[in-house]
mmCIF file of C-alpha atoms and ligand atoms in Angstrom:
data_model
loop_
_atom_site.group_PDB
_atom_site.id
_atom_site.type_symbol
_atom_site.label_atom_id
_atom_site.label_comp_id
_atom_site.label_asym_id
_atom_site.label_seq_id
_atom_site.Cartn_x
_atom_site.Cartn_y
_atom_site.Cartn_z
ATOM 1 C CA UNK A 12 23.865 -16.024 3.596
ATOM 2 C CA UNK A 13 24.413 -15.591 -0.157
ATOM 3 C CA UNK A 14 22.067 -13.611 -2.399
ATOM 4 C CA UNK A 15 21.234 -15.794 -5.426
ATOM 5 C CA UNK A 16 18.816 -15.435 -8.356
ATOM 6 C CA UNK A 17 16.088 -12.815 -8.676
ATOM 7 C CA UNK A 18 12.731 -14.434 -7.868
ATOM 8 C CA UNK A 19 10.437 -11.465 -8.301
ATOM 9 C CA UNK A 20 10.598 -7.787 -9.191
ATOM 10 C CA UNK A 21 7.821 -5.700 -7.664
ATOM 11 C CA UNK A 22 7.130 -1.983 -7.959
ATOM 12 C CA UNK A 23 9.286 -1.003 -5.007
ATOM 13 C CA UNK A 24 11.217 -4.150 -4.090
ATOM 14 C CA UNK A 25 13.261 -6.992 -5.560
ATOM 15 C CA UNK A 26 13.085 -10.467 -4.035
ATOM 16 C CA UNK A 27 16.088 -12.786 -4.317
ATOM 17 C CA UNK A 28 16.632 -16.425 -3.412
ATOM 18 C CA UNK A 29 19.428 -17.307 -0.997
ATOM 19 C CA UNK A 30 21.443 -20.449 -0.323
ATOM 20 C CA UNK A 31 18.846 -21.313 2.341
ATOM 21 C CA UNK A 32 15.387 -22.473 1.232
ATOM 22 C CA UNK A 33 14.013 -20.732 4.337
ATOM 23 C CA UNK A 34 15.340 -17.248 3.610
ATOM 24 C CA UNK A 35 14.909 -14.576 0.937
ATOM 25 C CA UNK A 36 16.580 -11.219 0.429
ATOM 26 C CA UNK A 37 14.233 -8.232 0.101
ATOM 27 C CA UNK A 38 16.011 -5.371 -1.685
ATOM 28 C CA UNK A 39 14.291 -1.975 -1.710
ATOM 29 C CA UNK A 40 14.204 0.281 -4.783
ATOM 30 C CA UNK A 41 14.126 4.048 -5.217
ATOM 31 C CA UNK A 42 11.199 3.670 -7.635
ATOM 32 C CA UNK A 43 7.878 5.147 -6.617
ATOM 33 C CA UNK A 44 4.637 4.337 -8.398
ATOM 34 C CA UNK A 45 1.077 5.387 -7.763
ATOM 35 C CA UNK A 46 -2.351 4.847 -9.277
ATOM 36 C CA UNK A 47 -1.408 1.416 -10.636
ATOM 37 C CA UNK A 48 1.769 2.584 -12.353
ATOM 38 C CA UNK A 49 0.256 5.624 -14.070
ATOM 39 C CA UNK A 50 2.519 7.886 -12.025
ATOM 40 C CA UNK A 51 6.172 6.877 -11.726
ATOM 41 C CA UNK A 52 9.351 8.457 -10.437
ATOM 42 C CA UNK A 53 12.602 7.695 -8.695
ATOM 43 C CA UNK A 54 12.926 9.191 -5.246
ATOM 44 C CA UNK A 55 16.570 9.507 -4.318
ATOM 45 C CA UNK A 56 17.474 7.700 -1.085
ATOM 46 C CA UNK A 57 14.014 6.049 -0.752
ATOM 47 C CA UNK A 58 15.413 2.502 -0.877
ATOM 48 C CA UNK A 59 17.783 3.217 1.992
ATOM 49 C CA UNK A 60 15.193 5.078 4.067
ATOM 50 C CA UNK A 61 12.526 2.406 3.536
ATOM 51 C CA UNK A 62 14.968 -0.369 4.390
ATOM 52 C CA UNK A 63 15.976 1.492 7.536
ATOM 53 C CA UNK A 64 12.408 2.341 8.575
ATOM 54 C CA UNK A 65 11.000 -1.107 7.847
ATOM 55 C CA UNK A 66 13.908 -2.814 9.619
ATOM 56 C CA UNK A 67 13.377 -0.665 12.720
ATOM 57 C CA UNK A 68 9.585 -1.097 12.724
ATOM 58 C CA UNK A 69 9.560 -4.848 12.025
ATOM 59 C CA UNK A 70 12.362 -5.337 14.561
ATOM 60 C CA UNK A 71 10.267 -3.463 17.124
ATOM 61 C CA UNK A 72 7.252 -5.681 16.330
ATOM 62 C CA UNK A 73 9.399 -8.840 16.639
ATOM 63 C CA UNK A 74 10.649 -7.625 20.020
ATOM 64 C CA UNK A 75 7.057 -7.092 21.116
ATOM 65 C CA UNK A 76 5.946 -10.618 20.296
ATOM 66 C CA UNK A 77 4.467 -10.096 16.827
ATOM 67 C CA UNK A 78 5.735 -12.656 14.359
ATOM 68 C CA UNK A 79 7.121 -10.908 11.265
ATOM 69 C CA UNK A 80 9.156 -12.243 8.351
ATOM 70 C CA UNK A 81 12.024 -9.830 9.162
ATOM 71 C CA UNK A 82 15.245 -11.541 10.260
ATOM 72 C CA UNK A 83 17.946 -8.871 9.934
ATOM 73 C CA UNK A 84 19.141 -5.923 7.903
ATOM 74 C CA UNK A 85 21.891 -6.965 5.481
ATOM 75 C CA UNK A 86 23.068 -3.667 4.053
ATOM 76 C CA UNK A 87 21.775 -0.148 3.305
ATOM 77 C CA UNK A 88 18.997 -1.374 1.019
ATOM 78 C CA UNK A 89 18.403 -5.033 1.840
ATOM 79 C CA UNK A 90 16.865 -7.236 4.503
ATOM 80 C CA UNK A 91 17.045 -10.946 5.147
ATOM 81 C CA UNK A 92 13.525 -12.327 5.580
ATOM 82 C CA UNK A 93 11.869 -15.627 6.342
ATOM 83 C CA UNK A 94 10.124 -17.468 3.505
ATOM 84 C CA UNK A 95 6.393 -17.805 4.142
ATOM 85 C CA UNK A 96 3.415 -18.905 2.076
ATOM 86 C CA UNK A 97 1.716 -15.686 1.104
ATOM 87 C CA UNK A 98 -2.003 -15.170 1.818
ATOM 88 C CA UNK A 99 -3.440 -13.191 -1.142
ATOM 89 C CA UNK A 100 -5.310 -10.524 0.806
ATOM 90 C CA UNK A 101 -4.321 -7.072 2.029
ATOM 91 C CA UNK A 102 -5.562 -5.660 5.301
ATOM 92 C CA UNK A 103 -5.845 -1.887 5.527
ATOM 93 C CA UNK A 104 -6.064 -0.578 9.086
ATOM 94 C CA UNK A 105 -7.511 2.907 9.498
ATOM 95 C CA UNK A 106 -7.350 5.109 12.594
ATOM 96 C CA UNK A 107 -8.218 8.303 10.742
ATOM 97 C CA UNK A 108 -10.326 8.648 7.591
ATOM 98 C CA UNK A 109 -8.215 9.386 4.512
ATOM 99 C CA UNK A 110 -7.547 8.337 0.942
ATOM 100 C CA UNK A 111 -9.820 5.867 -0.793
ATOM 101 C CA UNK A 112 -12.202 5.539 2.155
ATOM 102 C CA UNK A 113 -12.757 9.300 2.312
ATOM 103 C CA UNK A 114 -13.446 9.354 -1.421
ATOM 104 C CA UNK A 115 -15.615 6.243 -1.587
ATOM 105 C CA UNK A 116 -17.885 7.222 1.291
ATOM 106 C CA UNK A 117 -17.780 10.999 0.871
ATOM 107 C CA UNK A 118 -16.196 11.599 4.287
ATOM 108 C CA UNK A 119 -13.807 14.453 4.952
ATOM 109 C CA UNK A 120 -10.166 13.416 5.415
ATOM 110 C CA UNK A 121 -8.969 13.757 8.996
ATOM 111 C CA UNK A 122 -12.125 12.583 10.763
ATOM 112 C CA UNK A 123 -11.334 10.155 13.579
ATOM 113 C CA UNK A 124 -13.864 7.305 13.788
ATOM 114 C CA UNK A 125 -14.795 5.829 17.146
ATOM 115 C CA UNK A 126 -13.696 2.365 16.096
ATOM 116 C CA UNK A 127 -10.623 1.136 14.244
ATOM 117 C CA UNK A 128 -11.529 0.218 10.664
ATOM 118 C CA UNK A 129 -10.215 -2.918 8.954
ATOM 119 C CA UNK A 130 -10.568 -3.136 5.170
ATOM 120 C CA UNK A 131 -9.988 -6.426 3.412
ATOM 121 C CA UNK A 132 -8.798 -6.341 -0.217
ATOM 122 C CA UNK A 133 -8.204 -9.174 -2.631
ATOM 123 C CA UNK A 134 -4.701 -9.042 -4.088
ATOM 124 C CA UNK A 135 -5.413 -9.068 -7.793
ATOM 125 C CA UNK A 136 -3.928 -6.190 -9.761
ATOM 126 C CA UNK A 137 -6.017 -6.927 -12.876
ATOM 127 C CA UNK A 138 -9.089 -6.215 -10.762
ATOM 128 C CA UNK A 139 -7.450 -3.266 -8.971
ATOM 129 C CA UNK A 140 -7.097 -5.103 -5.624
ATOM 130 C CA UNK A 141 -10.837 -4.798 -4.908
ATOM 131 C CA UNK A 142 -12.288 -4.220 -1.454
ATOM 132 C CA UNK A 143 -14.039 -7.446 -0.395
ATOM 133 C CA UNK A 144 -15.707 -8.654 2.778
ATOM 134 C CA UNK A 145 -15.028 -11.723 4.925
ATOM 135 C CA UNK A 146 -17.654 -13.813 3.161
ATOM 136 C CA UNK A 147 -16.183 -13.032 -0.260
ATOM 137 C CA UNK A 148 -12.725 -14.029 0.969
ATOM 138 C CA UNK A 149 -14.006 -17.327 2.361
ATOM 139 C CA UNK A 150 -16.100 -18.040 -0.762
ATOM 140 C CA UNK A 151 -13.038 -17.373 -2.937
ATOM 141 C CA UNK A 152 -11.170 -19.993 -0.904
ATOM 142 C CA UNK A 153 -8.315 -17.674 0.069
ATOM 143 C CA UNK A 154 -8.904 -17.859 3.850
ATOM 144 C CA UNK A 155 -11.184 -19.494 6.389
ATOM 145 C CA UNK A 156 -13.255 -17.566 8.956
ATOM 146 C CA UNK A 157 -10.854 -18.803 11.652
ATOM 147 C CA UNK A 158 -7.866 -17.481 9.708
ATOM 148 C CA UNK A 159 -9.604 -14.138 9.261
ATOM 149 C CA UNK A 160 -10.152 -13.873 13.011
ATOM 150 C CA UNK A 161 -6.442 -14.497 13.541
ATOM 151 C CA UNK A 162 -5.488 -11.976 10.826
ATOM 152 C CA UNK A 163 -7.719 -9.248 12.305
ATOM 153 C CA UNK A 164 -6.409 -9.913 15.834
ATOM 154 C CA UNK A 165 -2.799 -9.675 14.607
ATOM 155 C CA UNK A 166 -3.629 -6.501 12.639
ATOM 156 C CA UNK A 167 -5.179 -4.911 15.743
ATOM 157 C CA UNK A 168 -2.121 -5.793 17.850
ATOM 158 C CA UNK A 169 0.234 -4.422 15.182
ATOM 159 C CA UNK A 170 -1.853 -1.252 15.027
ATOM 160 C CA UNK A 171 -1.697 -0.684 18.812
ATOM 161 C CA UNK A 172 2.074 -1.137 18.853
ATOM 162 C CA UNK A 173 2.598 1.161 15.865
ATOM 163 C CA UNK A 174 0.249 3.870 17.138
ATOM 164 C CA UNK A 175 2.217 3.861 20.406
ATOM 165 C CA UNK A 176 5.588 3.964 18.633
ATOM 166 C CA UNK A 177 4.635 6.769 16.262
ATOM 167 C CA UNK A 178 2.951 8.791 19.020
ATOM 168 C CA UNK A 179 6.328 8.876 20.796
ATOM 169 C CA UNK A 180 7.885 10.589 17.768
ATOM 170 C CA UNK A 181 5.130 13.116 17.163
ATOM 171 C CA UNK A 182 3.512 11.230 14.295
ATOM 172 C CA UNK A 183 -0.117 10.235 13.907
ATOM 173 C CA UNK A 184 -0.529 6.810 12.304
ATOM 174 C CA UNK A 185 -3.488 7.465 10.010
ATOM 175 C CA UNK A 186 -3.642 4.155 8.142
ATOM 176 C CA UNK A 187 -1.481 1.377 6.733
ATOM 177 C CA UNK A 188 -1.589 -1.724 4.570
ATOM 178 C CA UNK A 189 -0.239 -5.125 5.596
ATOM 179 C CA UNK A 190 0.017 -8.616 4.141
ATOM 180 C CA UNK A 191 0.480 -11.940 5.877
ATOM 181 C CA UNK A 192 1.868 -15.375 5.205
ATOM 182 C CA UNK A 193 2.191 -18.731 6.937
ATOM 183 C CA UNK A 194 5.274 -20.691 7.852
ATOM 184 C CA UNK A 195 5.452 -24.448 7.201
ATOM 185 C CA UNK A 196 4.166 -25.161 10.707
ATOM 186 C CA UNK A 197 1.100 -22.984 10.063
ATOM 187 C CA UNK A 198 2.085 -19.936 12.160
ATOM 188 C CA UNK A 199 0.884 -16.530 10.936
ATOM 189 C CA UNK A 200 3.595 -14.003 10.015
ATOM 190 C CA UNK A 201 3.399 -10.373 8.983
ATOM 191 C CA UNK A 202 5.137 -10.565 5.596
ATOM 192 C CA UNK A 203 5.376 -7.008 4.329
ATOM 193 C CA UNK A 204 7.212 -3.729 4.604
ATOM 194 C CA UNK A 205 6.001 -1.002 6.968
ATOM 195 C CA UNK A 206 7.241 2.237 5.427
ATOM 196 C CA UNK A 207 5.945 5.649 4.362
ATOM 197 C CA UNK A 208 5.092 3.908 1.041
ATOM 198 C CA UNK A 209 2.467 1.817 2.819
ATOM 199 C CA UNK A 210 1.486 3.926 5.843
ATOM 200 C CA UNK A 211 -0.063 7.383 6.135
ATOM 201 C CA UNK A 212 1.955 9.298 8.721
ATOM 202 C CA UNK A 213 0.941 12.828 9.696
ATOM 203 C CA UNK A 214 3.172 15.131 11.713
ATOM 204 C CA UNK A 215 1.185 15.834 14.881
ATOM 205 C CA UNK A 216 2.299 19.441 15.168
ATOM 206 C CA UNK A 217 1.807 20.649 11.609
ATOM 207 C CA UNK A 218 -0.627 18.020 10.259
ATOM 208 C CA UNK A 219 1.713 17.639 7.248
ATOM 209 C CA UNK A 220 1.926 14.191 5.644
ATOM 210 C CA UNK A 221 5.318 12.468 5.986
ATOM 211 C CA UNK A 222 4.501 9.680 3.545
ATOM 212 C CA UNK A 223 3.851 8.689 -0.051
ATOM 213 C CA UNK A 224 0.888 11.085 -0.334
ATOM 214 C CA UNK A 225 3.560 13.782 -0.854
ATOM 215 C CA UNK A 226 4.407 11.956 -4.099
ATOM 216 C CA UNK A 227 0.845 10.974 -5.050
ATOM 217 C CA UNK A 228 -0.401 14.531 -4.534
ATOM 218 C CA UNK A 229 2.661 16.424 -5.859
ATOM 219 C CA UNK A 230 3.334 18.065 -2.501
ATOM 220 C CA UNK A 231 7.132 18.105 -2.881
ATOM 221 C CA UNK A 232 9.800 17.297 -0.247
ATOM 222 C CA UNK A 233 9.124 13.553 -0.537
ATOM 223 C CA UNK A 234 12.686 12.490 0.172
ATOM 224 C CA UNK A 235 12.879 14.830 3.172
ATOM 225 C CA UNK A 236 9.685 13.354 4.631
ATOM 226 C CA UNK A 237 11.020 9.774 4.476
ATOM 227 C CA UNK A 238 14.311 10.947 6.009
ATOM 228 C CA UNK A 239 12.436 12.698 8.805
ATOM 229 C CA UNK A 240 10.504 9.519 9.683
ATOM 230 C CA UNK A 241 13.749 7.497 9.740
ATOM 231 C CA UNK A 242 15.473 10.094 11.929
ATOM 232 C CA UNK A 243 12.632 10.229 14.458
ATOM 233 C CA UNK A 244 12.394 6.431 14.709
ATOM 234 C CA UNK A 245 16.163 6.217 15.167
ATOM 235 C CA UNK A 246 15.976 8.570 18.120
ATOM 236 C CA UNK A 247 13.011 6.768 19.667
ATOM 237 C CA UNK A 248 14.405 3.272 19.247
ATOM 238 C CA UNK A 249 18.074 4.187 19.860
ATOM 239 C CA UNK A 250 19.114 2.440 16.661
HETATM 240 N N1 UDP B 9 -1.825 1.081 0.575
HETATM 241 C C1 UDP B 9 -0.727 0.386 0.109
HETATM 242 N N2 UDP B 9 -0.852 -0.384 -1.006
HETATM 243 C C2 UDP B 9 -2.015 -0.483 -1.696
HETATM 244 C C3 UDP B 9 -3.136 0.229 -1.219
HETATM 245 C C4 UDP B 9 -2.999 1.006 -0.090
HETATM 246 O O1 UDP B 9 0.333 0.427 0.720
HETATM 247 O O2 UDP B 9 -2.069 -1.211 -2.701
HETATM 248 C C5 UDP B 9 -1.723 1.909 1.788
HETATM 249 C C6 UDP B 9 -1.697 3.405 1.511
HETATM 250 O O3 UDP B 9 -0.380 3.886 1.408
HETATM 251 C C7 UDP B 9 -2.382 3.968 2.725
HETATM 252 C C8 UDP B 9 -3.360 2.873 3.152
HETATM 253 O O4 UDP B 9 -2.876 1.671 2.573
HETATM 254 O O5 UDP B 9 -1.465 4.175 3.778
HETATM 255 C C9 UDP B 9 -4.772 3.137 2.724
HETATM 256 O O6 UDP B 9 -4.812 3.380 1.346
HETATM 257 P P1 UDP B 9 -6.160 3.798 0.610
HETATM 258 O O7 UDP B 9 -7.086 2.650 0.603
HETATM 259 O O8 UDP B 9 -6.660 5.047 1.203
HETATM 260 O O9 UDP B 9 -5.743 3.960 -0.880
HETATM 261 P P2 UDP B 9 -5.113 5.153 -1.692
HETATM 262 O O10 UDP B 9 -5.591 6.435 -1.115
HETATM 263 O O11 UDP B 9 -3.646 4.913 -1.534
HETATM 264 O O12 UDP B 9 -5.612 4.892 -3.059
#
């Protein structure tokens, strides 16, 4: 499969066309941004670690019957992925209260709710990807109620599998963000990375974050945290 022209440059990834209309190349970058680009830096080795982590995690989901866009890892920093029609919403799954939810509702970080929380956000950077509810999403014409039910069911399944995987490596999966797309035949696919850029991962023993909060909150040892996650997943998945 040949990598052809650049289709899109995002904050942490580049998307390239290939010689197949059904495949794209996702190439990870070392760039880190936070707070809508206000904070920027390059984190050495992040592209490689994120490619490795996301390839392992999406591969694990594929093996467990979750449809994801991941096909195979191509090199240190790139994956071959399936082309899907993107659905312009983000789902945030929360097992532990942290980040924007803690702030918005005045809840202490670290509290474990009795139920899993699913946030729905509209993907629109000009508006700051606002939190919306199901009715807003349907009224905006981006999804139907039936599609939402399918998206929440897939998100719950992905969450269970990831909680189980991370528990095996001494990591608490606090929250994560995912996006979906549809293939030509209408099947729902997870079409996103799953990395410490998009997940909150707390070391069970020390409670220390092993994710992008180390960058957002100037905690230091960002690169080491990503490398630690990759190393633990390697051991658990024998990759
Ligand atoms: N997240 C993300 N992209 C976004 C927003 C959130 O990957 O545009 C991830 C974030 O890394 C965290 C989870 O989703 O793991 C929940 O983020 P939150 O809503 O708490 O926002 P934040 O604290 O990052 O502003």
